[in-house]
PDB file of C-alpha atoms in Angstrom:
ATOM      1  CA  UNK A   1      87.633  78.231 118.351  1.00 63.00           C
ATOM      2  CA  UNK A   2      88.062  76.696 114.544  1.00 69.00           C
ATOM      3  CA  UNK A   3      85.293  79.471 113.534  1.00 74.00           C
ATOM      4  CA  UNK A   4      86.562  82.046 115.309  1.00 72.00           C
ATOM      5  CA  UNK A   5      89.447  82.186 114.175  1.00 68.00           C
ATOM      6  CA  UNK A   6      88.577  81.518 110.539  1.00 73.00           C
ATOM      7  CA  UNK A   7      86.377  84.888 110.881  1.00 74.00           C
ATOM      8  CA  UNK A   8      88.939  86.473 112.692  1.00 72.00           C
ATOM      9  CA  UNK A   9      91.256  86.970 109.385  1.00 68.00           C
ATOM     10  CA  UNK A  10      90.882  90.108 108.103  1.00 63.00           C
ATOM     11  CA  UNK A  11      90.492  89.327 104.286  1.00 63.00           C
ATOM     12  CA  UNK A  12      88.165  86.448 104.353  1.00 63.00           C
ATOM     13  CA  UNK A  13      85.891  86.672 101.781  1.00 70.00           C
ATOM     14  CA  UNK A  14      84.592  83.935  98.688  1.00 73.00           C
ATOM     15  CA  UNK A  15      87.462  84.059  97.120  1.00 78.00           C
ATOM     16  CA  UNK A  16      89.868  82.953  99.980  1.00 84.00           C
ATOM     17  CA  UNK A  17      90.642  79.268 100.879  1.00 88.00           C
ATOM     18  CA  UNK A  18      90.998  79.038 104.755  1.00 87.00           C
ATOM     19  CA  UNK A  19      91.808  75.914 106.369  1.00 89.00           C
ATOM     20  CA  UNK A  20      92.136  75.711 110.025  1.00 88.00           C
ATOM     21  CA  UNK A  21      93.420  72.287 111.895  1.00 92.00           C
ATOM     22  CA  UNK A  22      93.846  71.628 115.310  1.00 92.00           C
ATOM     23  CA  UNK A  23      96.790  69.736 115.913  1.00 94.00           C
ATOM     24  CA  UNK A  24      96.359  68.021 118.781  1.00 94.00           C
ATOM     25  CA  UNK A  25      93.223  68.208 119.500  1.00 92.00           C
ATOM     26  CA  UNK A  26      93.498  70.455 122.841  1.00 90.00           C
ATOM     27  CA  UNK A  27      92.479  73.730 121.278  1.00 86.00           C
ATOM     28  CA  UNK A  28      95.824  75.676 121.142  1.00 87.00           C
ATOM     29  CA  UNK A  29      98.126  74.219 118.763  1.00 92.00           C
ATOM     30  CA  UNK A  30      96.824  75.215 115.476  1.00 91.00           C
ATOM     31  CA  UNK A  31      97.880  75.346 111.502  1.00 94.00           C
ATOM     32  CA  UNK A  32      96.489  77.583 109.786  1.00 91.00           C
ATOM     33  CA  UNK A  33      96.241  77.255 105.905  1.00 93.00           C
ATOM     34  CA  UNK A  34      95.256  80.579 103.711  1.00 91.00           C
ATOM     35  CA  UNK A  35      94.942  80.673  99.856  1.00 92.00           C
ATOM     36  CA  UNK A  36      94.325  83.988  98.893  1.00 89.00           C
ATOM     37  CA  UNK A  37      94.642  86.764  95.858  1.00 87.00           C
ATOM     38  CA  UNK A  38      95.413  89.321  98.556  1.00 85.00           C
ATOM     39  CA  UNK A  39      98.765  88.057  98.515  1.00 89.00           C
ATOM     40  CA  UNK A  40      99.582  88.938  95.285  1.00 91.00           C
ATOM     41  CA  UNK A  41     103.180  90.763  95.374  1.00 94.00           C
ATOM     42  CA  UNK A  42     104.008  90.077  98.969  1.00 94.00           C
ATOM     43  CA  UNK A  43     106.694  87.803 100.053  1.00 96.00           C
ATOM     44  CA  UNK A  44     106.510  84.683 101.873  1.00 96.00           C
ATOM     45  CA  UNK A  45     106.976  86.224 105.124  1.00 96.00           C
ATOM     46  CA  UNK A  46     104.799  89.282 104.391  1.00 94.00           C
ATOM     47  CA  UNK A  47     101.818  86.766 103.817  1.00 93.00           C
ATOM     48  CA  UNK A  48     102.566  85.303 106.755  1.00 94.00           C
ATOM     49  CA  UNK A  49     103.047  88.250 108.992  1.00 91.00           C
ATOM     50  CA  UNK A  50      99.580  89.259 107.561  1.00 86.00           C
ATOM     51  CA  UNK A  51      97.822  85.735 108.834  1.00 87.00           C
ATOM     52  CA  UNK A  52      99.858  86.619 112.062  1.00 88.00           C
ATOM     53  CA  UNK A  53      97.655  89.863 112.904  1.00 86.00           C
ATOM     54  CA  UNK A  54      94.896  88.445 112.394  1.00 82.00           C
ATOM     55  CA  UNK A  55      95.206  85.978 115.051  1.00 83.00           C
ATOM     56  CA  UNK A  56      97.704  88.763 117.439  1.00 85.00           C
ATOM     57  CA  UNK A  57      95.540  88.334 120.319  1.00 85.00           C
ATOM     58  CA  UNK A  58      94.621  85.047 120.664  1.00 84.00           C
ATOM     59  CA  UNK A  59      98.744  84.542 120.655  1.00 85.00           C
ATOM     60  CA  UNK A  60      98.973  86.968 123.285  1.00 90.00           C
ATOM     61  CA  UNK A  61      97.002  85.238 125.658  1.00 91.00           C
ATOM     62  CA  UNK A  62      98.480  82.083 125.306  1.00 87.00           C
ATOM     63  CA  UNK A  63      94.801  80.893 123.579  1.00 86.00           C
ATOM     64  CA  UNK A  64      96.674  80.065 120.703  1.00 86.00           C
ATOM     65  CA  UNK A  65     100.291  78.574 122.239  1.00 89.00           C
ATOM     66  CA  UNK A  66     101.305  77.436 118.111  1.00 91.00           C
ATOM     67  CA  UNK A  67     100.399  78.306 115.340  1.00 91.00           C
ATOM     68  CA  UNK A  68     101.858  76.689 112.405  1.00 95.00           C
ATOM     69  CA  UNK A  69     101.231  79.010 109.116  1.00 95.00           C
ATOM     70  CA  UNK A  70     100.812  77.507 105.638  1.00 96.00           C
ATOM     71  CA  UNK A  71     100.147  80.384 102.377  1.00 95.00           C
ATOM     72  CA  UNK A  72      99.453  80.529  98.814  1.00 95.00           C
ATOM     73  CA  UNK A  73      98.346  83.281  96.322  1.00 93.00           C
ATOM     74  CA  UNK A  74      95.663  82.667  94.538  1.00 89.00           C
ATOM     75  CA  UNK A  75      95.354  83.141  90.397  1.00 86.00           C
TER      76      UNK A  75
END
């Protein structure tokens, strides 16, 4: 599940930091941890809305019941 998810995001590429933790160690409470230059000029809540698609249907389901989302831009 860690590896799927971490090549589920969209903009994954050498020069973005992703960091994926289960919580409690039963698959479905996750944070989530992206450093990234894509986020350049968006807000806070635009990066994270961005992380959020890229894990949309594993939230859906109920695969992923939390998700706890942590950003940064990268210079």
């Amino acid at each position: 599940m860690k590896q799927r998810l971490i090549q589920a995001y969209p903009d994954a590429d050498a020069n973005t930091e992703i960091e994926v933790i289960d919580l409690t160690g039963t698959a479905d409470h996750w944070e989530v941890s992206v450093k990234s230059s894509a986020f350049q000029g968006l807000t806070r809540i635009e990066q994270h809305q961005h992380v959020m698609k890229a894990f949309a249907a594993e939230l859906k389901t109920g695969e992923v019941h939390a998700l706890s989302i942590r950003t940064a831009i990268k210079q």
